[in-house]
GROMACS .gro file of N, CA, C and O in nm:
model
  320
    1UNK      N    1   0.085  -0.116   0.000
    1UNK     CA    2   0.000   0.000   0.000
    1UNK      C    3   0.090   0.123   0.000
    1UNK      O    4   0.184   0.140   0.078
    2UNK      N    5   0.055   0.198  -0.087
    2UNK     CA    6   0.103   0.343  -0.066
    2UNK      C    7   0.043   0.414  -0.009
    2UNK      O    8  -0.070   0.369   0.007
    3UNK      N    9   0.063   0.548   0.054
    3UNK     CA   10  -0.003   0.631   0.078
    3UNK      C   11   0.048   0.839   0.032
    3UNK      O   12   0.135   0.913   0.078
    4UNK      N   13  -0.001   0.848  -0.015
    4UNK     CA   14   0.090   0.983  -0.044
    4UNK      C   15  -0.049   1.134  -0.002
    4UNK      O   16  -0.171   1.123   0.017
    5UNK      N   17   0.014   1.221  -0.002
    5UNK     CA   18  -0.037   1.324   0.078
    5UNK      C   19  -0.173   1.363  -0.007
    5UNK      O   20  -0.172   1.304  -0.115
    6UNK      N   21  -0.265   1.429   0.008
    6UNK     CA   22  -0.347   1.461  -0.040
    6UNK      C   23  -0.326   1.593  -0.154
    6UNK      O   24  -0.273   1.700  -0.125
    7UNK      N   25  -0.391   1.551  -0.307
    7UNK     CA   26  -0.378   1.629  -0.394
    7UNK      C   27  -0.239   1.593  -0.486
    7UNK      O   28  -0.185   1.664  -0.571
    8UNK      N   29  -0.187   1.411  -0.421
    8UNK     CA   30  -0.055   1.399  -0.470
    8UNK      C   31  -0.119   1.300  -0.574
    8UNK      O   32  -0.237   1.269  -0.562
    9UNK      N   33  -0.041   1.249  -0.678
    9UNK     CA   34  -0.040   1.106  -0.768
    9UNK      C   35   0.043   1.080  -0.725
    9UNK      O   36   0.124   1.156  -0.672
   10UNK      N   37   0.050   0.905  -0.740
   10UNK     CA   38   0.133   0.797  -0.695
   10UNK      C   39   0.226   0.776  -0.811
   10UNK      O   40   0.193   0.669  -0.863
   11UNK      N   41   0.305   0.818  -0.862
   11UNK     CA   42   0.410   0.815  -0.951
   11UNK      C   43   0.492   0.634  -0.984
   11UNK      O   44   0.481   0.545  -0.900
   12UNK      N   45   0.553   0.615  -1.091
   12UNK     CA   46   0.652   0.509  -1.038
   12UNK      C   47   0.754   0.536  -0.973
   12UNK      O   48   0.804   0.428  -0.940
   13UNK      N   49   0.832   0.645  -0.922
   13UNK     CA   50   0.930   0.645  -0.808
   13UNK      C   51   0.852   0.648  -0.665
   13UNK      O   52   0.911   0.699  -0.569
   14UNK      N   53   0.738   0.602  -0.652
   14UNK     CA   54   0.671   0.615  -0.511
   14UNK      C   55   0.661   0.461  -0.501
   14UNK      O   56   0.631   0.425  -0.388
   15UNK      N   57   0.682   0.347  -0.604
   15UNK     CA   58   0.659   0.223  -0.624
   15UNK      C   59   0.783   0.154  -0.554
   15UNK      O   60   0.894   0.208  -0.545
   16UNK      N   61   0.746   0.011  -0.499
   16UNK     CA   62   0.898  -0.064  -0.463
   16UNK      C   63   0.956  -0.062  -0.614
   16UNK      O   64   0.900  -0.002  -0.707
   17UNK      N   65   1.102  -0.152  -0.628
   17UNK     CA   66   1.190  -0.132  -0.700
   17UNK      C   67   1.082  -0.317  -0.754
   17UNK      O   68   1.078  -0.332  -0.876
   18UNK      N   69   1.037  -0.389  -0.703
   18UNK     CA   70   1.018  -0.523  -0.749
   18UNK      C   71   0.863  -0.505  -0.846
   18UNK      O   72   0.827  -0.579  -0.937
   19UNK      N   73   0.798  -0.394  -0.796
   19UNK     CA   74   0.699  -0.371  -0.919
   19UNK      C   75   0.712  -0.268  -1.018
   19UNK      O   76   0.608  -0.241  -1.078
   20UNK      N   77   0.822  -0.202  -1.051
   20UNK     CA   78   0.886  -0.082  -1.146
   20UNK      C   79   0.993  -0.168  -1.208
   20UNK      O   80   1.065  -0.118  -1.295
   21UNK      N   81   1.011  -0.306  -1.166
   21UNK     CA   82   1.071  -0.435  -1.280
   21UNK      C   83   1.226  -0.395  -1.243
   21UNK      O   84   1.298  -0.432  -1.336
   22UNK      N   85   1.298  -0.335  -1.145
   22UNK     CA   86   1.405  -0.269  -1.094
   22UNK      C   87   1.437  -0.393  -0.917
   22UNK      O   88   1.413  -0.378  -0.797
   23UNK      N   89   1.501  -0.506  -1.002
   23UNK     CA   90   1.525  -0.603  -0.920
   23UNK      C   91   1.691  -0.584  -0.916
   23UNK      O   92   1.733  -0.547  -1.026
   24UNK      N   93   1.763  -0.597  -0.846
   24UNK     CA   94   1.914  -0.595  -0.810
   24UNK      C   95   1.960  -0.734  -0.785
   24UNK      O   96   1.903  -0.795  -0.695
   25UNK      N   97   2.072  -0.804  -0.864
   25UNK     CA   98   2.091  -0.925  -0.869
   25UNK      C   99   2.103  -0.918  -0.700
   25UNK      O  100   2.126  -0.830  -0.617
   26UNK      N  101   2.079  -1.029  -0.698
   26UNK     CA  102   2.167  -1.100  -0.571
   26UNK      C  103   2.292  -1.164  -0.583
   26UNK      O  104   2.312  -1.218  -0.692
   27UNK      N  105   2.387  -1.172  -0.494
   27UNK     CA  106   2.531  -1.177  -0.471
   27UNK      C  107   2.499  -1.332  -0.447
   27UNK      O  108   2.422  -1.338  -0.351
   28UNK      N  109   2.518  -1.417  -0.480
   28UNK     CA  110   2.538  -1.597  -0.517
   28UNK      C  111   2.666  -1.626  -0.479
   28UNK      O  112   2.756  -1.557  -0.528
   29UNK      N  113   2.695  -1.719  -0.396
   29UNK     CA  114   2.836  -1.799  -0.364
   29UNK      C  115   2.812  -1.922  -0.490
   29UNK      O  116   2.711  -1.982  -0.526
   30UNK      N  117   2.981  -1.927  -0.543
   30UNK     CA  118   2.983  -2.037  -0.655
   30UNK      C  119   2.950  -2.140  -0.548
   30UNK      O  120   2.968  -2.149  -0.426
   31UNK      N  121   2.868  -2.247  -0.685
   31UNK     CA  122   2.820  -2.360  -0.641
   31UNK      C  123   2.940  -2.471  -0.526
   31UNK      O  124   2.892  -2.560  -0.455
   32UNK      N  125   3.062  -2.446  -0.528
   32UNK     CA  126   3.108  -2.575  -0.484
   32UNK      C  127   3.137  -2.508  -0.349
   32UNK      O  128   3.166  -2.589  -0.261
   33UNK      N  129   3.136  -2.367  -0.309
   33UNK     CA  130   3.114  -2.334  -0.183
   33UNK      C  131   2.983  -2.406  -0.096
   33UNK      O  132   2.957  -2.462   0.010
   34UNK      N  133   2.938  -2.372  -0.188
   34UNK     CA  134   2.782  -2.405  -0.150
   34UNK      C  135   2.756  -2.530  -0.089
   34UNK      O  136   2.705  -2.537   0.023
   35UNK      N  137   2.805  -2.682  -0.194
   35UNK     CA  138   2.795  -2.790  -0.197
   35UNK      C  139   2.895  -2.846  -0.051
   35UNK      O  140   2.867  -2.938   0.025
   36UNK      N  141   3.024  -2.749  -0.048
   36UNK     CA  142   3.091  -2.800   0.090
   36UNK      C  143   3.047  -2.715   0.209
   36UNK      O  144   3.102  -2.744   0.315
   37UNK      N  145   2.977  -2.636   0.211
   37UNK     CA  146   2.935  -2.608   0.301
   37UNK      C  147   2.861  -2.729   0.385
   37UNK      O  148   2.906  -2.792   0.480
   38UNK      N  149   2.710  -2.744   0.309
   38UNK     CA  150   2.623  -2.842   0.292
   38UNK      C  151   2.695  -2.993   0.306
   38UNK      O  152   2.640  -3.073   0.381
   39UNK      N  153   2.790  -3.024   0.251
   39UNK     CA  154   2.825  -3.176   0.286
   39UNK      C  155   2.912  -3.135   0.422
   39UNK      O  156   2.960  -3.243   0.459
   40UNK      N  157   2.942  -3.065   0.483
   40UNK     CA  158   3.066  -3.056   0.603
   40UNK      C  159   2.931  -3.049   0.725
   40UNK      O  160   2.935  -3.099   0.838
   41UNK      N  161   2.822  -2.977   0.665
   41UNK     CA  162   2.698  -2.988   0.805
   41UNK      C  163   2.647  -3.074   0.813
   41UNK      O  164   2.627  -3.127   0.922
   42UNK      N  165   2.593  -3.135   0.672
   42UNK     CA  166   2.553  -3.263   0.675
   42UNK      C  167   2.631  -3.440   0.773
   42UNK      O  168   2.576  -3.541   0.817
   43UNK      N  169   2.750  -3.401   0.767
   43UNK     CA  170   2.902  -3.523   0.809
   43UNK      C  171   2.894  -3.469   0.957
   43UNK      O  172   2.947  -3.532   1.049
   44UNK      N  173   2.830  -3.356   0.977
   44UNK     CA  174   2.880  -3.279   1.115
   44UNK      C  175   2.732  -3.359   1.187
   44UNK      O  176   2.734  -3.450   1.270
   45UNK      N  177   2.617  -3.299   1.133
   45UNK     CA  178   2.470  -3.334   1.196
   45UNK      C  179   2.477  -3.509   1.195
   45UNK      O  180   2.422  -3.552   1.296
   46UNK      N  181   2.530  -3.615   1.108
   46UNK     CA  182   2.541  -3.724   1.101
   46UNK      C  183   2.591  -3.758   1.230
   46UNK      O  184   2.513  -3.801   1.315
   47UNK      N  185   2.669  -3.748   1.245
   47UNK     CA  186   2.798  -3.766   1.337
   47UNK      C  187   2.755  -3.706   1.489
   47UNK      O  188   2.828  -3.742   1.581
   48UNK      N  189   2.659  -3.632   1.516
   48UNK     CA  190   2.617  -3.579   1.633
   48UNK      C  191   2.517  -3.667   1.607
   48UNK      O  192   2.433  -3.620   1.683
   49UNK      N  193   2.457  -3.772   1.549
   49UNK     CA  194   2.323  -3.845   1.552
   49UNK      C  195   2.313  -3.954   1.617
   49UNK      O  196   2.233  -4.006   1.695
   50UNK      N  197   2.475  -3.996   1.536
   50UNK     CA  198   2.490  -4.128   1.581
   50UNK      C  199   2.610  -4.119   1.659
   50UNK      O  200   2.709  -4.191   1.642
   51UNK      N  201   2.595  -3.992   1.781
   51UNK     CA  202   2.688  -4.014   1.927
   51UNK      C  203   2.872  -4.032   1.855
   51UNK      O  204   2.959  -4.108   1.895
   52UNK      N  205   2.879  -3.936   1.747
   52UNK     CA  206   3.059  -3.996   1.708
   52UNK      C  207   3.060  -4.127   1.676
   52UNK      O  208   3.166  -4.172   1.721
   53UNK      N  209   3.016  -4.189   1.637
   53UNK     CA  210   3.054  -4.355   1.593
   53UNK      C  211   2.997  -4.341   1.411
   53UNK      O  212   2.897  -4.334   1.339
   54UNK      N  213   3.175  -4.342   1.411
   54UNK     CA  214   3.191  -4.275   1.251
   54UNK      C  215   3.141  -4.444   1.175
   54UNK      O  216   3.078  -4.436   1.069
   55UNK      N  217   3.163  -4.551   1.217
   55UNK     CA  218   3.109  -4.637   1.128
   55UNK      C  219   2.972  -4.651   1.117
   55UNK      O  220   2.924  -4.739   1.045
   56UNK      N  221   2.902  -4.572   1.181
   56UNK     CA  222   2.786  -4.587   1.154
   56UNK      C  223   2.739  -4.474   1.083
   56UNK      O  224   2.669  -4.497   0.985
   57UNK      N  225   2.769  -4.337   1.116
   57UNK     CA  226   2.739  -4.255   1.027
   57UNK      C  227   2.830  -4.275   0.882
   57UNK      O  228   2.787  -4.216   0.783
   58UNK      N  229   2.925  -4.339   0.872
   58UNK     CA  230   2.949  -4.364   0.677
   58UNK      C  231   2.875  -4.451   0.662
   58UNK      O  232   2.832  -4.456   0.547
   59UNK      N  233   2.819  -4.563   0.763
   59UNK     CA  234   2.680  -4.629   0.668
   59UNK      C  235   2.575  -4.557   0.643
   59UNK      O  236   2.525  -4.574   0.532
   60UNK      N  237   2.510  -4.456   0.739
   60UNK     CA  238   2.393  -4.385   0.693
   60UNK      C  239   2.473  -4.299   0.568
   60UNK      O  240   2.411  -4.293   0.462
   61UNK      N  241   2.608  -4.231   0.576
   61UNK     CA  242   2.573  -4.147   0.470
   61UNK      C  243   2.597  -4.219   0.289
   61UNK      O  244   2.596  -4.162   0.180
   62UNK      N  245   2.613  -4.345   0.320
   62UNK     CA  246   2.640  -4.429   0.201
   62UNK      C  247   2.784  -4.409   0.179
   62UNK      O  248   2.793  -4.414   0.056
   63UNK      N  249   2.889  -4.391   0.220
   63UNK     CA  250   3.009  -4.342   0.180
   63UNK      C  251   3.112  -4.449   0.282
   63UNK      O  252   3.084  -4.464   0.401
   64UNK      N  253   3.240  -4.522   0.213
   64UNK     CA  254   3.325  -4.537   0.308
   64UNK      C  255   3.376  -4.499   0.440
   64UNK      O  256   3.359  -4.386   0.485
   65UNK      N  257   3.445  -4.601   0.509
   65UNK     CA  258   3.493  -4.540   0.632
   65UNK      C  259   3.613  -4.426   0.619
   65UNK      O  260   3.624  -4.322   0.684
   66UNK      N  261   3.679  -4.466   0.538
   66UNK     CA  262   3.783  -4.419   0.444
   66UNK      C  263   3.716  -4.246   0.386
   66UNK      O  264   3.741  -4.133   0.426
   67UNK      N  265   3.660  -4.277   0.321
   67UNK     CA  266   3.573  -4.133   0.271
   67UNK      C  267   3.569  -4.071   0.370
   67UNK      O  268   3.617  -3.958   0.371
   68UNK      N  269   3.521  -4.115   0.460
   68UNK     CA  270   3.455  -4.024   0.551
   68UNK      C  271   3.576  -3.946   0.705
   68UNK      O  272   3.563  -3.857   0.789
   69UNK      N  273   3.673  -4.037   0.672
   69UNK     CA  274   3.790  -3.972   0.769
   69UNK      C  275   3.874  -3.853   0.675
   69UNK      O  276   3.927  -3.749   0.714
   70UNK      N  277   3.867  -3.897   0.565
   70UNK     CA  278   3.875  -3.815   0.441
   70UNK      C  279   3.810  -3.597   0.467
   70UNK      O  280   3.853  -3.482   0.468
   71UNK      N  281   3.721  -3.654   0.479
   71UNK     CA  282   3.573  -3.530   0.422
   71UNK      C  283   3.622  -3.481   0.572
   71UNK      O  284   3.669  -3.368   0.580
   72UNK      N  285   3.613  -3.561   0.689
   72UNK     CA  286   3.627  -3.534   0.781
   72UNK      C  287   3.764  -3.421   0.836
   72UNK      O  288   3.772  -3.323   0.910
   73UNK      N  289   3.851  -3.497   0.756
   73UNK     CA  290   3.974  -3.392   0.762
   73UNK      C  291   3.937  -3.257   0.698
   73UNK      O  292   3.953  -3.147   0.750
   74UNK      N  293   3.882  -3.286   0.570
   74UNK     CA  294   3.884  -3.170   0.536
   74UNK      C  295   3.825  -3.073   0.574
   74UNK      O  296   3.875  -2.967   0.539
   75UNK      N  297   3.750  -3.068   0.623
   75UNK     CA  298   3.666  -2.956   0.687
   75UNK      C  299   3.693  -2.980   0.877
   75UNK      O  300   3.624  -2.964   0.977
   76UNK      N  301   3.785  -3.011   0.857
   76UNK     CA  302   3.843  -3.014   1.027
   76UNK      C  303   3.750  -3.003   1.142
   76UNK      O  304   3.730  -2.919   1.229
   77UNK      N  305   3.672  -3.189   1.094
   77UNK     CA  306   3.562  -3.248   1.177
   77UNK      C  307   3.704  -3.331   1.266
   77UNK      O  308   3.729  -3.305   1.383
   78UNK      N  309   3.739  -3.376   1.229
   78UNK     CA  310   3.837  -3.465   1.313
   78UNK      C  311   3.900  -3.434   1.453
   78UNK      O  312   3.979  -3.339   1.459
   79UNK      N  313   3.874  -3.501   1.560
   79UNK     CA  314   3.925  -3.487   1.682
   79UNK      C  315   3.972  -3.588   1.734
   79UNK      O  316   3.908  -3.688   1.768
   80UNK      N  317   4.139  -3.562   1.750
   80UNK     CA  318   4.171  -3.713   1.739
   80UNK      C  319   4.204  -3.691   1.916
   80UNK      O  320   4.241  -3.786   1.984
   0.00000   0.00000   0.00000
C-alpha cells in the first residue's frame, strides 16, 4: 500500500523497485562453496546423531569409512 499526501499522484518512483521491474541481482556464492558447506553440516549433523561412531554414520551417509575420515579432515571435523 502506498499512501501519499493529499492532492498527490502515486508516480513510479513512489513504487517498490520489485513492481517498477528494478530487481538488483543477488550476490550468489559459486556452487562448490555451496555444496561443501552443505556436505561438512551434513558429516557434522550425522555424526552428532549417531553419538561420534563414525562407522555408523558412513553407513547412513552411504560413503566409506575411508571417505569419511577423508571429508572429515577436510573440513576439520576430526578430533583425534
Amino acid at each position: 500500500m502506498n499512501i501519499v499526501e493529499i492532492d498527490q499522484w502515486i508516480n513510479a518512483e513512489l513504487l517498490p523497485d520489485g513492481i517498477r521491474g528494478r530487481v538488483e541481482p543477488t550476490l550468489t556464492r559459486p556452487l562448490s562453496e555451496i555444496m561443501e558447506d552443505t556436505e561438512r553440516q551434513t558429516i557434522f549433523n550425522c555424526l552428532e546423531a549417531v553419538d561420534g561412531k563414525r562407522t555408523e554414520a558412513a553407513k547412513r551417509l552411504g560413503i566409506s569409512r575411508t571417505t569419511l575420515y577423508e571429508k572429515m579432515n577436510k573440513y576439520g571435523l576430526l578430533k583425534e
